Amino acid sequence: MSPLIRLLAKRLGTSVIVLIGVSLLIFAIARVIPGDPARIALGPNATTEAVAALRGKLHLDAPFLTQYGYFIADLFRGDLGLSLYTNRPVMADIAQFLPATLELVIVSGIMMVAIGLPLGILSARRRGSWVDHTVRLVTLLGVSAPAFVWAVVLMLCFSYFIKIFPIAGRISDTFSIPSVTGFLLVDTLLAGDIKAFGNAVWHVILPAFALALSGIGQAARLVRSNMVETYDKPYIEMAEAYGFPEKRIARRYALRPSLIPSLTIIGLDFAAMLGSAFLVEAVYAWPGLSRYGVAVILRKDLNAIVGTVLVISAVFLIVNLIVDLLVSILNPRIRLSQRAS
Amino acid sequence: MTAPTLKIENLKLGFKNWAGVSNVLHGISLHIKKGERVALVGESGSGKSVTARIVLGMLQQLKTARISGSVEFEGINLETLKPASRHALRGTRMSMIFQDPTSSLNPVYTIFALFKEVLARAEPGITSERARQRAIEALADVAINEPERVLDSYSFQLSGGMNQRVMIAMALANNPALLLADEPGTALDVTVQAQTLKLMSELVEKHQTSVLFISHNLGVVREFADRVYVIYKGNIVEQGATAELFANPQHPYTRALLSAVPRITGGGIPDLDDDPGQFLAPLVAHPSYSEKERLA
Ligand SMILES: Nc1ncnc2c1ncn2[C@@H]1O[C@H](COP(=O)(O)OP(=O)(O)O)[C@@H](O)[C@H]1O
Ligand SMILES: [Mg+2]
């Protein structure tokens, strides 16, 4: 078995255990938030009998572990139960809202890597020069404010005073795109509608950039500091003494060892965007899962809370898994120790 | 008479800092003839490594470095070369071996990947097959009998001694005219260091490679070098043929050094009580050496 597959299997195993733990925890927490979900769902005017009937239907009077058992049994059938808030299966709600959030976060993640990494590399290669100082100052600005502040600032600057980006939403109302994947950037292309695609890109740029800014800054600063540290290593002196070209030393000999510690943190930052995404979604009226999540928590919509948290945890774990894989591809030490164990 | 491989004259180096310029080399001169093994001995911080770095042209790009004097390589003043031509000498006509072989080999690439990069310095666009074949030959020269396994390994999978052999093989793979060995293998244990030095010594003899052997181990210097320069705080204080210098040290610093070293074990540079008044006395050049010089 290839070492990478072995690593993947191992991490998948631990991910499942983590998910079970998370589900138990959130299952319990959702049930100790004060308030009767059935009463909240039916409203103050509902009869006591109606409330009791709904409680029975939701197994709310059964012991905790029995309730959890029902939940797991349903989960294996791909059923997260009904949302009392939307009156639809939680699965359907998540399928509708998750892609919007993922789309936003993935575009932000791409920006973080595509802008942050080159900035960090440039800064490290020109360490001590004015280029380096400028990059460090600008990236410090990026990390110095949270995403929702950037969301408001960017919206004011580029949607309100200078009207080059839209104020809100994922796409203009004039387009109607059949939903296949739920990712508008993909669906518009599947529909072969380039104008709609451009429109969706135009909508996602500002919120994604606001969400990405601190990540860009963090990635750039991290890569710079790791790379500057690597530049002091004897193997870089060796590469210079043997006259390897400067560009090649930067890209191959200094960057790759520096990426190994950087990637783990960049992965965490990326996952943390899922959290920051909520406020950005609120600012840009972005119809994503974060807004849904808060709405269902306020209404104590048990199934929806548990479902949302589980899905977000799963996304977290997947991101971590990908990062672990990338790190072990980059780091032969880990790859080889996998073989030995 | 062919030009010496390396001829350094009145080399001065200072580093600019907030307080002004701190001088590190105060006008040193040395030369190495073809096939000659010359040691540069001195305590830590005396300016040995910077000398090697200047020869390779690696300090010149540092904005804070102030360098004057001349460095001639095979009769060519390196200052007169274009930066690209000067850079082209690195890893081809000049190469270097370091203190700690294991940390000098990049841990995320296999020995083969690094070897290929070194070979590509002299033969750009070398194919993997050819690089592999040449690397195997080079590893055979340093008595590595499982070259395939070593080439597919990472430095952290090999012993320090094995990495040192790899480093020696890489350094000599392009058949350089000058090998700069900066305290080679000091990080290794003493027997391994001795073995690898012996290997290196045989190889440079075979290829007639000139060597600048930087060391603070007098015992090793005595065994390895044809001639010795003693450096103290950026000044060459004594120079001469090895046997002569060891038998009859003239300069107060050299004397203090030699008398402090246990004769039999011949370890590293001892901790001397600093005595700049005496130790900065003028250069002593041994007469036999000067005569040779005049003949040259
Ligand atoms: N890049 C640099 N900037 C400032 N000072 C330096 C630099 N490189 C070396 N030096 C100084 O030059 C002196 C000689 O260093 P070096 O040649 O490394 O000594 P050694 O003889 O131990 O090899 C030391 O005092 C060191 O601090
Ligand atoms: Mg040194």
XYZ file of C-alpha atoms and ligand atoms in Angstrom:
665
model
C 0.000 0.000 0.000
C 1.358 3.390 -0.904
C 2.348 5.508 2.100
C 0.019 8.313 1.075
C -2.974 6.001 0.931
C -2.022 4.609 4.311
C -1.890 8.139 5.684
C -5.225 8.937 4.103
C -6.831 5.837 5.619
C -5.439 6.638 9.031
C -6.655 10.228 8.937
C -10.074 9.200 7.627
C -10.383 6.837 10.581
C -9.603 9.550 13.108
C -11.926 11.945 11.247
C -14.848 9.557 11.726
C -14.095 9.316 15.439
C -13.915 13.103 15.693
C -17.230 13.429 13.864
C -18.914 10.990 16.257
C -17.568 12.992 19.192
C -18.714 16.278 17.668
C -22.174 14.891 16.942
C -22.600 13.661 20.521
C -21.433 16.970 21.888
C -23.587 19.168 19.691
C -26.501 16.805 20.172
C -26.243 17.335 23.928
C -25.555 21.061 23.751
C -28.509 21.688 21.450
C -30.725 20.028 24.022
C -29.578 22.129 26.974
C -30.182 25.505 25.294
C -33.178 26.824 27.226
C -36.601 26.720 25.534
C -38.871 24.027 24.139
C -38.229 23.567 20.435
C -41.738 22.291 19.806
C -43.269 25.311 21.495
C -41.008 27.712 19.584
C -41.826 26.017 16.286
C -45.585 26.004 16.823
C -45.806 29.475 18.313
C -47.437 30.770 21.500
C -50.970 30.120 20.303
C -50.621 26.378 19.733
C -52.467 23.995 22.058
C -50.632 21.977 24.671
C -51.762 18.805 22.859
C -50.232 19.938 19.580
C -46.957 20.729 21.328
C -46.959 17.356 23.089
C -47.680 15.611 19.766
C -44.731 17.343 18.097
C -42.476 16.511 21.056
C -43.504 12.896 20.633
C -42.828 12.972 16.910
C -39.346 14.390 17.572
C -38.709 11.781 20.313
C -37.961 14.693 22.645
C -39.298 12.834 25.679
C -37.153 9.755 25.110
C -33.882 9.311 27.055
C -30.852 11.115 25.560
C -29.111 8.017 24.212
C -32.299 6.743 22.597
C -32.681 10.088 20.848
C -29.078 9.834 19.690
C -29.759 6.305 18.456
C -32.673 7.520 16.309
C -30.457 10.288 14.995
C -27.642 7.944 14.003
C -30.056 5.486 12.401
C -31.511 8.316 10.310
C -28.069 9.643 9.500
C -27.078 6.340 7.920
C -30.055 6.705 5.613
C -28.780 10.168 4.693
C -31.535 11.803 6.687
C -30.834 14.623 9.126
C -34.491 15.045 10.013
C -36.871 17.914 9.352
C -36.093 21.533 10.027
C -38.841 23.131 12.076
C -37.770 26.513 10.772
C -38.018 25.847 7.043
C -40.246 22.801 7.248
C -37.969 21.000 4.859
C -35.483 18.176 5.321
C -32.303 19.578 6.888
C -30.361 17.825 4.120
C -32.198 19.873 1.504
C -31.518 23.107 3.367
C -27.833 22.303 3.695
C -27.633 21.285 0.067
C -29.086 24.655 -0.806
C -26.999 26.878 1.479
C -23.675 25.064 1.831
C -22.497 25.548 -1.773
C -22.851 29.322 -1.469
C -20.670 29.354 1.635
C -18.165 26.919 0.185
C -17.978 28.936 -3.001
C -17.199 32.081 -1.025
C -14.669 30.352 1.198
C -12.950 28.500 -1.637
C -12.564 31.674 -3.690
C -11.127 33.328 -0.565
C -8.794 30.393 -0.047
C -7.574 30.634 -3.621
C -6.970 34.356 -3.148
C -5.117 33.658 0.085
C -2.723 31.249 -1.594
C -2.494 32.991 -4.960
C -1.764 36.414 -3.443
C -0.325 35.596 -0.013
C 2.283 33.043 -1.099
C 3.885 35.095 -3.892
C 3.962 38.160 -1.632
C 5.690 36.170 1.099
C 8.168 34.671 -1.359
C 8.937 38.060 -2.888
C 9.412 39.556 0.559
C 11.770 36.766 1.627
C 13.808 36.919 -1.571
C 14.258 40.662 -1.174
C 14.599 40.525 2.595
C 15.748 43.800 4.088
C 14.938 45.815 0.966
C 12.171 48.387 0.560
C 10.079 45.759 -1.257
C 10.229 43.595 1.851
C 9.342 46.504 4.144
C 6.401 47.516 1.956
C 5.025 43.979 1.798
C 5.337 43.570 5.535
C 3.567 46.848 6.205
C 0.713 46.149 3.795
C 0.209 42.605 5.070
C 0.243 43.859 8.638
C -2.664 46.067 7.619
C -4.418 42.968 6.266
C -4.176 41.017 9.499
C -4.935 44.016 11.681
C -8.703 44.055 11.083
C -11.249 41.213 11.129
C -13.029 40.130 7.967
C -16.327 41.859 8.678
C -14.569 45.206 9.089
C -12.936 44.713 5.725
C -16.310 43.645 4.333
C -17.872 46.941 5.396
C -14.881 49.055 4.381
C -14.563 47.433 0.954
C -18.292 47.665 0.361
C -18.295 51.353 1.238
C -15.289 52.040 -0.959
C -16.008 49.906 -4.000
C -19.778 49.454 -4.044
C -20.983 52.695 -2.575
C -18.567 55.553 -3.254
C -17.007 54.052 -6.351
C -19.642 51.828 -7.858
C -17.552 49.104 -9.468
C -18.840 46.088 -7.529
C -22.369 45.011 -6.634
C -23.695 45.631 -3.138
C -25.179 42.242 -2.449
C -26.074 38.746 -3.569
C -24.412 36.039 -5.628
C -25.676 36.951 -9.079
C -27.954 39.519 -10.711
C -31.672 38.666 -10.835
C -31.735 38.826 -14.630
C -29.963 35.487 -14.856
C -31.707 32.246 -14.117
C -29.299 29.372 -13.917
C -30.469 25.792 -13.339
C -28.905 24.525 -10.128
C -26.775 21.441 -10.708
C -23.968 21.632 -8.156
C -25.206 24.684 -6.280
C -21.884 26.368 -7.041
C -22.840 29.273 -9.282
C -19.342 29.523 -10.708
C -19.699 25.917 -11.865
C -23.381 25.942 -12.781
C -23.066 29.011 -14.997
C -20.292 27.287 -16.917
C -22.307 24.071 -17.135
C -25.149 26.129 -18.559
C -22.664 27.555 -21.040
C -23.590 31.079 -19.997
C -20.362 33.056 -19.960
C -22.115 36.324 -19.165
C -23.728 34.780 -16.106
C -20.364 33.354 -15.066
C -18.768 36.769 -15.343
C -21.628 38.209 -13.330
C -21.165 35.619 -10.581
C -17.418 36.293 -10.482
C -18.132 40.009 -10.262
C -20.387 39.344 -7.268
C -18.002 37.059 -5.401
C -14.826 39.156 -5.714
C -15.498 41.737 -3.020
C -16.886 39.492 -0.256
C -14.241 36.862 -0.967
C -11.470 39.452 -0.870
C -12.779 40.869 2.414
C -12.846 37.378 3.845
C -9.390 36.589 2.447
C -7.535 39.751 3.479
C -6.362 38.657 6.891
C -5.547 35.207 5.506
C -3.512 36.778 2.701
C -1.613 38.845 5.239
C -1.103 35.905 7.525
C 0.052 33.602 4.717
C 2.461 36.196 3.341
C 3.981 36.951 6.732
C 4.224 33.317 7.677
C 5.848 32.247 4.426
C 8.229 35.179 4.627
C 9.367 34.421 8.154
C 9.720 30.685 7.532
C 11.583 31.319 4.316
C 13.926 33.882 5.853
C 14.706 31.317 8.506
C 15.339 28.692 5.840
C 17.676 31.070 3.995
C 20.017 30.837 6.990
C 20.246 27.049 6.742
C 23.522 25.443 5.673
C 21.830 23.746 2.721
C 21.005 27.151 1.249
C 24.622 28.225 1.670
C 25.553 24.991 -0.076
C 23.158 25.784 -2.960
C 24.658 29.275 -3.257
C 28.218 28.006 -3.049
C 27.482 25.594 -5.885
C 26.051 28.446 -7.926
C 22.503 27.159 -8.304
C 20.494 29.992 -9.903
C 18.913 32.393 -7.376
C 15.386 31.833 -8.697
C 15.793 28.114 -8.424
C 17.192 28.380 -4.911
C 14.167 30.441 -3.921
C 11.595 28.209 -5.562
C 13.059 24.803 -4.881
C 15.523 24.954 -2.043
C 14.133 27.666 0.215
C 10.397 27.637 -0.501
C 9.658 23.966 -0.187
C 11.131 23.383 3.276
C 9.457 26.628 4.390
C 6.069 25.574 3.067
C 5.965 22.579 5.364
C 5.467 24.545 8.603
C 3.502 27.280 6.800
C 0.926 24.991 5.224
C -0.496 23.683 8.470
C -1.230 27.207 9.683
C -2.545 28.297 6.292
C -4.906 25.302 6.440
C -6.152 26.357 9.861
C -6.637 29.914 8.612
C -8.582 28.594 5.683
C -10.824 26.549 7.951
C -11.272 29.551 10.231
C -12.719 31.416 7.239
C -15.798 29.232 7.581
C -16.375 31.014 10.881
C -15.592 34.532 9.666
C -17.761 33.877 6.624
C -20.907 34.429 8.657
C -20.415 38.159 9.201
C -19.237 38.650 5.643
C -22.325 36.807 4.439
C -24.431 39.108 6.600
C -22.813 42.242 5.155
C -23.183 41.130 1.541
C -26.572 39.381 1.916
C -24.857 36.226 0.737
C -27.317 33.344 1.002
C -24.970 30.914 2.731
C -24.990 28.314 5.459
C -23.710 30.635 8.176
C -26.830 32.772 8.061
C -28.954 29.647 8.071
C -26.994 28.339 11.045
C -27.660 31.412 13.166
C -31.306 31.531 12.214
C -31.841 27.926 13.313
C -29.929 28.392 16.568
C -32.142 31.348 17.490
C -35.211 29.187 16.847
C -33.759 26.169 18.642
C -34.320 24.084 15.538
C -32.582 20.966 16.898
C -32.180 18.908 13.737
C -30.982 21.877 11.748
C -28.448 22.880 14.426
C -26.977 19.409 14.663
C -26.940 18.978 10.885
C -25.263 22.324 10.244
C -22.589 21.822 12.874
C -21.866 18.318 11.621
C -21.487 19.463 8.046
C -19.218 22.347 9.003
C -17.116 19.984 11.133
C -16.873 17.621 8.201
C -15.647 20.446 5.975
C -13.072 21.347 8.651
C -11.868 17.770 8.762
C -11.661 17.529 4.995
C -9.578 20.712 4.849
C -7.284 19.296 7.529
C -6.986 16.056 5.657
C -6.002 17.840 2.466
C -3.422 19.908 4.349
C -1.987 16.783 5.979
C -1.703 15.138 2.598
C -0.002 18.170 1.058
C 2.431 18.400 3.949
C 3.350 14.763 3.672
C 3.816 15.090 -0.081
C 6.173 18.016 0.563
C 7.951 16.447 3.514
C 9.731 13.184 2.762
C 10.367 12.668 6.449
C 6.647 12.204 7.097
C 6.087 10.248 3.899
C 8.859 7.808 4.812
C 7.916 7.465 8.471
C 4.446 6.489 7.245
C 6.035 3.577 5.423
C 7.889 2.419 8.494
C 4.906 2.491 10.848
C 55.433 28.926 -15.008
C 51.683 28.492 -14.811
C 49.675 30.915 -12.714
C 48.774 29.770 -9.202
C 45.250 28.427 -8.820
C 44.444 31.051 -6.242
C 46.246 34.220 -5.396
C 44.824 36.579 -2.834
C 46.547 39.872 -2.324
C 46.030 42.427 0.400
C 42.431 41.387 0.887
C 40.509 43.605 3.253
C 36.986 43.139 4.440
C 34.767 45.205 6.669
C 31.113 45.007 7.551
C 29.138 48.190 7.720
C 26.860 48.506 10.695
C 25.147 51.255 12.637
C 28.373 52.130 14.441
C 30.459 52.426 11.283
C 32.564 49.710 9.701
C 33.951 46.788 11.672
C 37.007 45.381 9.999
C 37.275 41.629 9.750
C 40.185 41.081 7.340
C 43.117 43.462 7.509
C 44.853 42.845 4.208
C 45.624 39.158 3.967
C 47.649 37.605 1.174
C 47.920 33.957 0.322
C 48.317 31.765 -2.693
C 47.763 28.157 -3.684
C 49.672 26.508 -6.497
C 48.177 23.863 -8.711
C 47.634 20.662 -6.791
C 48.777 22.232 -3.562
C 46.933 21.698 -0.309
C 47.083 24.817 1.778
C 45.679 25.159 5.266
C 44.272 28.306 6.789
C 44.350 27.890 10.546
C 42.960 30.169 13.163
C 40.530 30.396 15.984
C 36.822 30.847 15.535
C 35.928 34.308 14.247
C 39.385 35.005 12.856
C 38.064 35.387 9.296
C 38.564 31.991 7.683
C 35.060 31.403 6.368
C 34.657 34.923 5.033
C 37.859 34.436 3.042
C 36.394 31.358 1.365
C 33.119 33.155 0.739
C 34.919 36.046 -0.928
C 36.784 33.636 -3.198
C 33.443 32.185 -4.288
C 32.033 35.680 -4.724
C 29.311 35.170 -2.175
C 30.037 38.146 0.074
C 30.252 40.637 -2.769
C 26.473 40.662 -3.137
C 26.034 41.608 0.508
C 25.268 45.311 0.745
C 27.019 45.700 4.092
C 30.310 44.135 2.960
C 33.249 46.419 2.121
C 35.876 44.485 0.185
C 39.199 45.577 -1.297
C 42.316 43.848 -2.547
C 42.560 41.309 -5.323
C 41.590 37.703 -5.809
C 43.109 35.973 -8.804
C 41.873 32.598 -9.922
C 44.043 30.766 -12.449
C 45.644 34.055 -13.358
C 42.410 35.984 -13.837
C 41.496 38.802 -11.508
C 37.963 37.934 -10.503
C 37.000 41.586 -10.192
C 37.447 41.989 -13.927
C 34.904 39.284 -14.710
C 31.266 40.020 -15.379
C 29.035 38.863 -12.496
C 27.576 36.088 -14.671
C 30.988 34.707 -15.633
C 32.113 34.889 -12.065
C 28.987 33.093 -10.909
C 29.614 30.464 -13.554
C 32.808 29.402 -11.725
C 30.866 28.283 -8.663
C 30.226 24.592 -8.514
C 32.223 24.073 -11.686
C 35.823 25.329 -11.350
C 35.503 25.960 -7.592
C 33.531 23.976 -5.117
C 33.095 23.745 -1.420
C 32.715 21.276 1.430
C 31.159 22.256 4.720
C 31.347 21.634 8.406
C 28.203 19.568 8.768
C 27.420 17.459 5.699
C 23.992 16.378 6.900
C 22.627 19.872 7.324
C 24.319 20.984 4.090
C 22.194 18.602 2.054
C 18.639 19.797 1.524
C 16.318 17.476 3.456
C 13.405 17.594 1.018
C 15.312 16.337 -2.028
C 16.995 13.014 -2.646
C 20.756 12.810 -2.936
C 20.251 12.121 -6.628
C 18.205 15.290 -7.172
C 20.966 17.340 -5.532
C 23.674 15.490 -7.402
C 21.954 16.135 -10.691
C 21.721 19.825 -9.876
C 25.455 19.929 -9.162
C 26.290 18.060 -12.376
C 24.010 20.386 -14.334
C 26.235 23.296 -13.313
C 28.951 21.996 -15.615
C 26.646 20.273 -18.076
C 23.389 22.221 -18.382
C 20.402 20.128 -19.405
C 22.089 16.875 -18.417
C 19.652 13.960 -18.727
C 18.635 11.965 -15.677
C 20.177 8.786 -17.064
C 23.509 10.407 -17.665
C 23.430 12.229 -14.329
C 22.700 8.956 -12.599
C 25.548 7.212 -14.311
C 27.978 9.987 -13.478
C 26.766 10.185 -9.891
C 27.301 6.455 -9.487
C 30.851 6.808 -10.767
C 31.493 9.717 -8.422
C 30.123 7.771 -5.459
C 32.316 4.815 -6.338
C 35.304 7.160 -6.047
C 34.441 7.850 -2.428
C 34.108 4.134 -1.692
C 30.333 4.010 -1.473
C 29.393 0.495 -2.478
C 25.633 0.856 -2.682
C 25.413 3.968 -4.847
C 21.852 3.271 -6.057
C 20.478 3.105 -2.545
C 22.368 6.224 -1.469
C 21.179 8.185 -4.505
C 17.546 7.391 -3.746
C 17.898 8.325 -0.097
C 17.400 11.620 1.668
C 20.247 13.053 3.719
C 18.409 12.353 6.971
C 18.337 8.661 6.141
C 22.121 8.427 5.853
C 24.856 8.561 8.468
C 26.991 11.656 8.866
C 29.978 9.838 7.408
C 27.969 8.722 4.391
C 26.722 12.262 3.819
C 30.282 13.527 4.034
C 31.343 11.091 1.334
C 28.410 12.247 -0.774
C 29.465 15.860 -0.213
C 33.041 15.065 -1.240
C 31.798 13.244 -4.320
C 29.613 16.210 -5.270
C 32.408 18.679 -4.647
C 34.752 16.809 -6.962
C 32.196 15.626 -9.523
C 32.786 18.525 -11.891
C 36.545 18.243 -11.484
C 37.100 21.700 -10.000
C 40.471 23.424 -9.982
C 39.961 24.626 -6.438
C 38.294 22.961 -3.500
C 37.398 25.099 -0.523
C 37.017 22.873 2.502
C 35.647 24.881 5.410
C 36.309 22.832 8.530
C 35.115 19.734 6.711
C 33.406 17.213 8.910
C 34.071 19.027 12.165
C 30.527 18.087 13.117
C 31.324 14.383 12.668
C 32.907 12.091 15.177
C 36.689 12.022 15.132
C 37.312 8.658 13.479
C 34.717 9.287 10.768
C 36.192 12.716 10.171
C 39.646 11.192 9.823
C 38.421 8.525 7.370
C 36.618 11.012 5.162
C 39.562 13.413 5.209
C 41.822 10.609 4.089
C 39.447 9.866 1.234
C 39.327 13.499 0.250
C 43.074 13.707 0.451
C 43.547 10.770 -1.909
C 41.045 12.129 -4.394
C 42.460 15.640 -4.581
C 45.895 14.122 -5.031
C 44.650 11.973 -7.879
C 42.911 14.860 -9.625
C 45.594 17.427 -8.818
C 42.934 19.636 -7.214
C 44.176 22.638 -5.280
C 42.701 22.862 -1.809
C 42.141 25.663 0.633
C 41.754 23.696 3.810
C 40.196 25.718 6.572
C 40.561 24.250 9.994
C 41.073 24.912 13.609
C 42.373 21.420 14.233
C 46.147 21.526 14.236
C 46.462 17.746 14.232
C 44.427 17.429 11.065
C 46.259 20.291 9.412
C 49.592 18.695 10.131
C 48.506 15.529 8.427
C 46.699 17.018 5.503
C 48.350 20.260 4.387
C 51.476 20.973 2.363
C 51.623 24.516 3.599
C 50.010 26.463 6.413
C 48.839 30.022 6.922
C 48.078 30.997 10.497
C 45.416 33.669 10.765
C 44.783 35.746 13.851
C 42.036 38.372 13.992
C 42.045 38.933 10.255
C 45.840 39.005 9.901
C 48.043 36.257 8.551
C 50.687 36.031 11.245
C 52.817 33.154 10.055
C 53.155 31.044 6.953
C 55.374 28.176 5.903
C 55.678 24.565 4.868
C 53.778 22.396 7.302
C 56.666 20.397 8.718
C 58.811 23.471 9.126
C 56.135 25.584 10.727
C 55.263 22.886 13.201
C 58.890 22.138 13.993
C 59.992 25.705 14.306
C 57.147 28.144 14.971
C 58.385 31.727 15.060
C 55.421 33.970 15.643
C 54.293 34.423 19.272
C 50.726 33.435 18.391
C 51.747 30.260 16.573
C 54.070 29.358 19.415
C 51.369 29.897 21.966
C 49.025 27.783 19.856
C 51.429 24.915 19.407
C 52.682 24.817 22.948
C 49.146 24.728 24.247
C 48.133 21.739 22.107
C 48.797 18.332 23.544
C 51.473 17.096 21.134
C 50.214 13.593 20.750
C 46.479 13.999 20.391
C 46.733 17.284 18.504
C 43.178 18.512 19.075
C 41.445 21.728 18.140
C 42.547 25.251 18.713
C 43.053 25.682 22.449
C 41.591 28.580 24.339
C 44.469 31.011 24.611
C 44.487 33.997 26.860
C 44.308 36.776 24.346
C 47.461 38.844 24.069
C 47.034 41.181 21.091
C 50.214 43.060 21.990
C 52.283 40.029 21.087
C 49.961 38.157 18.795
C 49.639 41.045 16.386
C 53.398 41.065 15.812
C 54.365 41.293 12.113
C 54.013 38.386 9.709
C 56.608 35.666 9.915
C 57.290 33.959 6.607
C 59.520 30.955 6.829
C 62.682 31.435 4.740
C 62.436 28.190 2.813
C 59.002 29.215 1.771
C 60.188 32.651 0.705
C 62.941 31.109 -1.384
C 60.437 28.896 -3.135
C 58.417 31.995 -3.685
C 61.298 33.718 -5.364
C 61.842 30.722 -7.581
C 58.183 30.605 -8.529
N 27.523 38.698 7.094
C 28.255 39.184 8.120
N 27.933 40.369 8.670
C 28.674 40.876 9.698
N 29.716 40.257 10.239
C 30.083 39.069 9.739
C 29.373 38.453 8.657
N 29.955 37.262 8.363
C 30.981 37.144 9.244
N 31.080 38.205 10.054
C 32.079 38.416 11.098
O 33.348 38.211 10.540
C 34.201 37.574 11.457
C 34.857 36.380 10.814
O 33.892 35.402 10.566
P 34.234 33.964 9.959
O 35.008 34.134 8.730
O 32.958 33.219 9.856
O 35.128 33.323 11.104
P 35.782 31.866 11.117
O 37.242 32.089 11.111
O 35.355 31.259 12.414
O 35.298 31.104 9.946
C 33.385 37.220 12.667
O 33.667 38.144 13.682
C 31.977 37.387 12.197
O 31.167 37.830 13.228
Mg 34.002 29.456 9.936
